[in-house]
GROMACS .gro file of C-alpha atoms in nm:
model
  207
    1TRP     CA    1  -2.803   8.355   0.481
    2TRP     CA    2  -2.708   8.698   0.340
    3CYS     CA    3  -2.783   9.003   0.552
    4PRO     CA    4  -2.837   9.357   0.415
    5THR     CA    5  -2.526   9.460   0.609
    6GLY     CA    6  -2.319   9.262   0.360
    7LYS     CA    7  -2.226   8.987   0.602
    8PHE     CA    8  -2.322   8.624   0.622
    9ALA     CA    9  -2.522   8.510   0.923
   10PHE     CA   10  -2.551   8.142   1.004
   11LEU     CA   11  -2.904   8.065   1.113
   12PRO     CA   12  -3.105   7.742   1.132
   13ILE     CA   13  -3.330   7.693   0.830
   14HIS     CA   14  -3.645   7.749   1.032
   15ALA     CA   15  -3.525   8.104   1.113
   16ALA     CA   16  -3.489   8.211   0.749
   17GLY     CA   17  -3.661   8.535   0.660
   18CYS     CA   18  -3.638   8.914   0.663
   19TYR     CA   19  -3.639   9.052   1.017
   20ILE     CA   20  -3.572   9.417   0.932
   21ASP     CA   21  -3.918   9.479   0.786
   22PRO     CA   22  -4.193   9.332   1.009
   23GLY     CA   23  -4.419   9.305   0.706
   24GLN     CA   24  -4.193   9.064   0.518
   25LYS     CA   25  -4.257   8.692   0.510
   26ARG     CA   26  -4.051   8.437   0.699
   27LEU     CA   27  -4.020   8.065   0.657
   28SER     CA   28  -4.212   8.008   0.980
   29ASP     CA   29  -4.517   8.168   0.812
   30PHE     CA   30  -4.541   7.870   0.578
   31VAL     CA   31  -4.400   7.560   0.746
   32VAL     CA   32  -4.334   7.404   1.084
   33SER     CA   33  -3.977   7.276   1.090
   34SER     CA   34  -3.876   6.949   1.250
   35TYR     CA   35  -3.528   6.806   1.293
   36ILE     CA   36  -3.398   6.459   1.363
   37PRO     CA   37  -3.049   6.355   1.478
   38THR     CA   38  -3.045   6.036   1.269
   39LEU     CA   39  -3.267   5.851   1.021
   40ALA     CA   40  -3.278   5.561   1.266
   41SER     CA   41  -3.446   5.782   1.525
   42LEU     CA   42  -3.711   5.882   1.270
   43ARG     CA   43  -3.781   5.519   1.180
   44ARG     CA   44  -3.804   5.424   1.546
   45ALA     CA   45  -4.038   5.712   1.627
   46ARG     CA   46  -4.269   5.623   1.338
   47ALA     CA   47  -4.270   5.255   1.427
   48GLN     CA   48  -4.360   5.329   1.789
   49HIS     CA   49  -4.601   5.612   1.718
   50ARG     CA   50  -4.947   5.586   1.861
   51PRO     CA   51  -5.202   5.867   1.898
   52VAL     CA   52  -5.221   6.009   2.249
   53LYS     CA   53  -5.571   6.098   2.361
   54LYS     CA   54  -5.600   6.408   2.575
   55ALA     CA   55  -5.771   6.214   2.851
   56ASP     CA   56  -5.488   5.958   2.861
   57ALA     CA   57  -5.202   6.206   2.877
   58ARG     CA   58  -4.981   6.202   3.185
   59VAL     CA   59  -4.800   6.534   3.221
   60LEU     CA   60  -4.489   6.583   3.433
   61LEU     CA   61  -4.407   6.947   3.509
   62ALA     CA   62  -4.073   7.001   3.682
   63ALA     CA   63  -3.873   7.311   3.773
   64VAL     CA   64  -3.535   7.365   3.934
   65PRO     CA   65  -3.516   7.722   4.069
   66GLU     CA   66  -3.219   7.640   4.294
   67PRO     CA   67  -2.962   7.403   4.133
   68PHE     CA   68  -2.740   7.186   4.349
   69ASP     CA   69  -2.416   7.375   4.282
   70THR     CA   70  -2.489   7.741   4.351
   71ALA     CA   71  -2.126   7.837   4.288
   72GLU     CA   72  -2.147   7.708   3.931
   73TRP     CA   73  -2.513   7.772   3.842
   74ASP     CA   74  -2.732   8.076   3.899
   75ASP     CA   75  -3.074   8.041   4.055
   76LEU     CA   76  -3.369   8.030   3.815
   77PRO     CA   77  -3.665   8.163   4.018
   78MET     CA   78  -3.882   8.217   3.710
   79THR     CA   79  -3.890   7.843   3.638
   80MET     CA   80  -4.152   7.809   3.910
   81GLU     CA   81  -4.374   8.070   3.746
   82GLU     CA   82  -4.320   7.904   3.407
   83VAL     CA   83  -4.434   7.566   3.534
   84ALA     CA   84  -4.725   7.721   3.725
   85THR     CA   85  -4.844   7.891   3.404
   86VAL     CA   86  -4.837   7.564   3.210
   87LYS     CA   87  -5.014   7.386   3.494
   88LYS     CA   88  -5.316   7.615   3.457
   89VAL     CA   89  -5.397   7.473   3.113
   90VAL     CA   90  -5.338   7.106   3.196
   91PRO     CA   91  -5.638   6.911   3.330
   92ARG     CA   92  -5.575   6.814   3.692
   93LYS     CA   93  -5.639   6.446   3.624
   94CYS     CA   94  -5.354   6.446   3.371
   95LEU     CA   95  -5.093   6.591   3.607
   96ILE     CA   96  -4.836   6.366   3.771
   97SER     CA   97  -4.808   6.450   4.138
   98LEU     CA   98  -4.452   6.503   4.252
   99LYS     CA   99  -4.532   6.423   4.613
  100LYS     CA  100  -4.651   6.077   4.704
  101GLU     CA  101  -4.732   5.948   5.048
  102GLY     CA  102  -4.465   5.715   5.180
  103ALA     CA  103  -4.216   5.804   4.905
  104PRO     CA  104  -3.912   6.029   4.920
  105SER     CA  105  -4.003   6.391   4.854
  106SER     CA  106  -3.985   6.458   4.482
  107GLN     CA  107  -3.964   6.830   4.529
  108SER     CA  108  -3.814   7.045   4.800
  109GLU     CA  109  -4.014   7.334   4.942
  110ASN     CA  110  -3.889   7.563   4.668
  111GLY     CA  111  -3.985   7.318   4.394
  112GLY     CA  112  -3.645   7.185   4.295
  113ILE     CA  113  -3.686   6.833   4.160
  114ARG     CA  114  -3.427   6.568   4.244
  115ALA     CA  115  -3.268   6.322   4.000
  116TYR     CA  116  -3.410   6.007   4.162
  117SER     CA  117  -3.761   6.149   4.164
  118LEU     CA  118  -3.748   6.271   3.805
  119MET     CA  119  -3.633   5.930   3.679
  120ARG     CA  120  -3.902   5.753   3.881
  121GLU     CA  121  -4.184   5.974   3.753
  122LEU     CA  122  -4.061   5.972   3.393
  123GLU     CA  123  -4.148   5.604   3.361
  124GLY     CA  124  -4.519   5.688   3.352
  125ALA     CA  125  -4.502   6.029   3.184
  126THR     CA  126  -4.646   6.102   2.841
  127ILE     CA  127  -4.538   6.465   2.834
  128LEU     CA  128  -4.243   6.622   3.015
  129HIS     CA  129  -4.193   6.994   3.069
  130LEU     CA  130  -3.857   7.047   3.236
  131ALA     CA  131  -3.737   7.396   3.330
  132CYS     CA  132  -3.379   7.404   3.457
  133HIS     CA  133  -3.017   7.457   3.357
  134GLY     CA  134  -2.884   7.235   3.080
  135PHE     CA  135  -2.518   7.152   3.033
  136GLN     CA  136  -2.334   7.017   2.730
  137ASP     CA  137  -1.991   6.865   2.784
  138PRO     CA  138  -1.810   6.865   2.446
  139GLN     CA  139  -1.518   6.664   2.584
  140ASP     CA  140  -1.734   6.389   2.734
  141PRO     CA  141  -2.082   6.410   2.575
  142LEU     CA  142  -2.228   6.133   2.791
  143GLN     CA  143  -2.170   6.354   3.095
  144SER     CA  144  -2.387   6.631   2.955
  145GLY     CA  145  -2.711   6.663   3.143
  146PHE     CA  146  -2.979   6.852   3.334
  147VAL     CA  147  -2.882   7.043   3.647
  148LEU     CA  148  -3.128   6.936   3.916
  149LYS     CA  149  -3.173   7.007   4.286
  150ASP     CA  150  -2.931   6.743   4.412
  151SER     CA  151  -2.712   6.644   4.117
  152MET     CA  152  -2.656   6.641   3.741
  153LEU     CA  153  -2.884   6.396   3.559
  154THR     CA  154  -2.658   6.287   3.273
  155ILE     CA  155  -2.709   6.150   2.924
  156ALA     CA  156  -2.547   5.826   3.037
  157GLU     CA  157  -2.820   5.779   3.298
  158LEU     CA  158  -3.107   5.876   3.069
  159MET     CA  159  -3.009   5.651   2.778
  160VAL     CA  160  -3.049   5.330   2.978
  161SER     CA  161  -3.393   5.416   3.112
  162PRO     CA  162  -3.691   5.272   2.919
  163LEU     CA  163  -3.975   5.519   2.881
  164PRO     CA  164  -4.266   5.324   2.729
  165SER     CA  165  -4.524   5.604   2.761
  166ALA     CA  166  -4.305   5.894   2.649
  167PHE     CA  167  -4.445   6.116   2.373
  168LEU     CA  168  -4.330   6.481   2.401
  169ALA     CA  169  -4.041   6.639   2.594
  170TYR     CA  170  -4.027   7.018   2.624
  171LEU     CA  171  -3.677   7.104   2.743
  172SER     CA  172  -3.682   7.460   2.874
  173ALA     CA  173  -3.308   7.470   2.932
  174CYS     CA  174  -3.001   7.598   2.751
  175GLU     CA  175  -2.764   7.380   2.545
  176THR     CA  176  -3.022   7.104   2.494
  177ALA     CA  177  -2.986   7.086   2.114
  178LYS     CA  178  -2.669   7.289   2.072
  179GLY     CA  179  -2.444   7.021   1.927
  180ASP     CA  180  -2.071   7.067   1.879
  181GLU     CA  181  -1.917   7.255   1.584
  182ASN     CA  182  -1.607   7.034   1.608
  183ARG     CA  183  -1.818   6.718   1.574
  184PRO     CA  184  -2.098   6.816   1.333
  185ASP     CA  185  -2.166   6.455   1.232
  186GLN     CA  186  -2.236   6.339   1.587
  187ALA     CA  187  -2.579   6.399   1.738
  188ILE     CA  188  -2.495   6.353   2.103
  189HIS     CA  189  -2.690   6.615   2.292
  190LEU     CA  190  -2.980   6.625   2.537
  191ALA     CA  191  -3.256   6.650   2.276
  192ALA     CA  192  -3.125   6.347   2.087
  193THR     CA  193  -3.095   6.157   2.413
  194MET     CA  194  -3.462   6.208   2.488
  195LEU     CA  195  -3.543   6.064   2.145
  196PHE     CA  196  -3.317   5.765   2.211
  197ALA     CA  197  -3.485   5.717   2.549
  198GLY     CA  198  -3.827   5.689   2.388
  199PHE     CA  199  -3.982   6.033   2.341
  200LYS     CA  200  -4.135   6.070   1.994
  201SER     CA  201  -4.095   6.449   1.980
  202VAL     CA  202  -3.861   6.690   2.158
  203ILE     CA  203  -3.857   7.069   2.174
  204ALA     CA  204  -3.515   7.201   2.272
  205THR     CA  205  -3.288   7.505   2.244
  206MET     CA  206  -2.998   7.565   2.005
  207TRP     CA  207  -2.818   7.815   2.230
   0.00000   0.00000   0.00000
């Protein structure tokens, strides 16, 4: 993509457009872009696709304002407000409760979800909104993961978990679809993992 400054800027296709003049058109004015890591994932998603009725949706909202390793990861206090805002527009009957009587606490008092609890609740979730730190390990991609309250939930753990009801994952975390410039032909990142695990659509970040 050629900039008026005379330099090339490498942007994803969906970001194409003129951003100097607010009145100019951009690609996002005409199309909604979608990406897939492999053709096999597209075939699998289409084969398993079934319409999800609003009344049947099961929505899991999870935030991690205080990650387990405070020396490595900064706190994310706004994740609680983010999840609370989304919760206002989700019918109560569709929400998955993160606290169940007789079960280990899914969330601490400050709302940080734990790995065991997230995996347990994911089995029945249709939609996941996860707000936390994301981590991509270019040396060992299977150890990339989500930074939760008690540990790192890795790709290796997610890939072996069947998610029969999964439909949409909204990953509000960094490095979830970043990829690796040294391995451009390998789609091993968190967004692709959620597709492999069973989600039909994933919204993730490229930074």
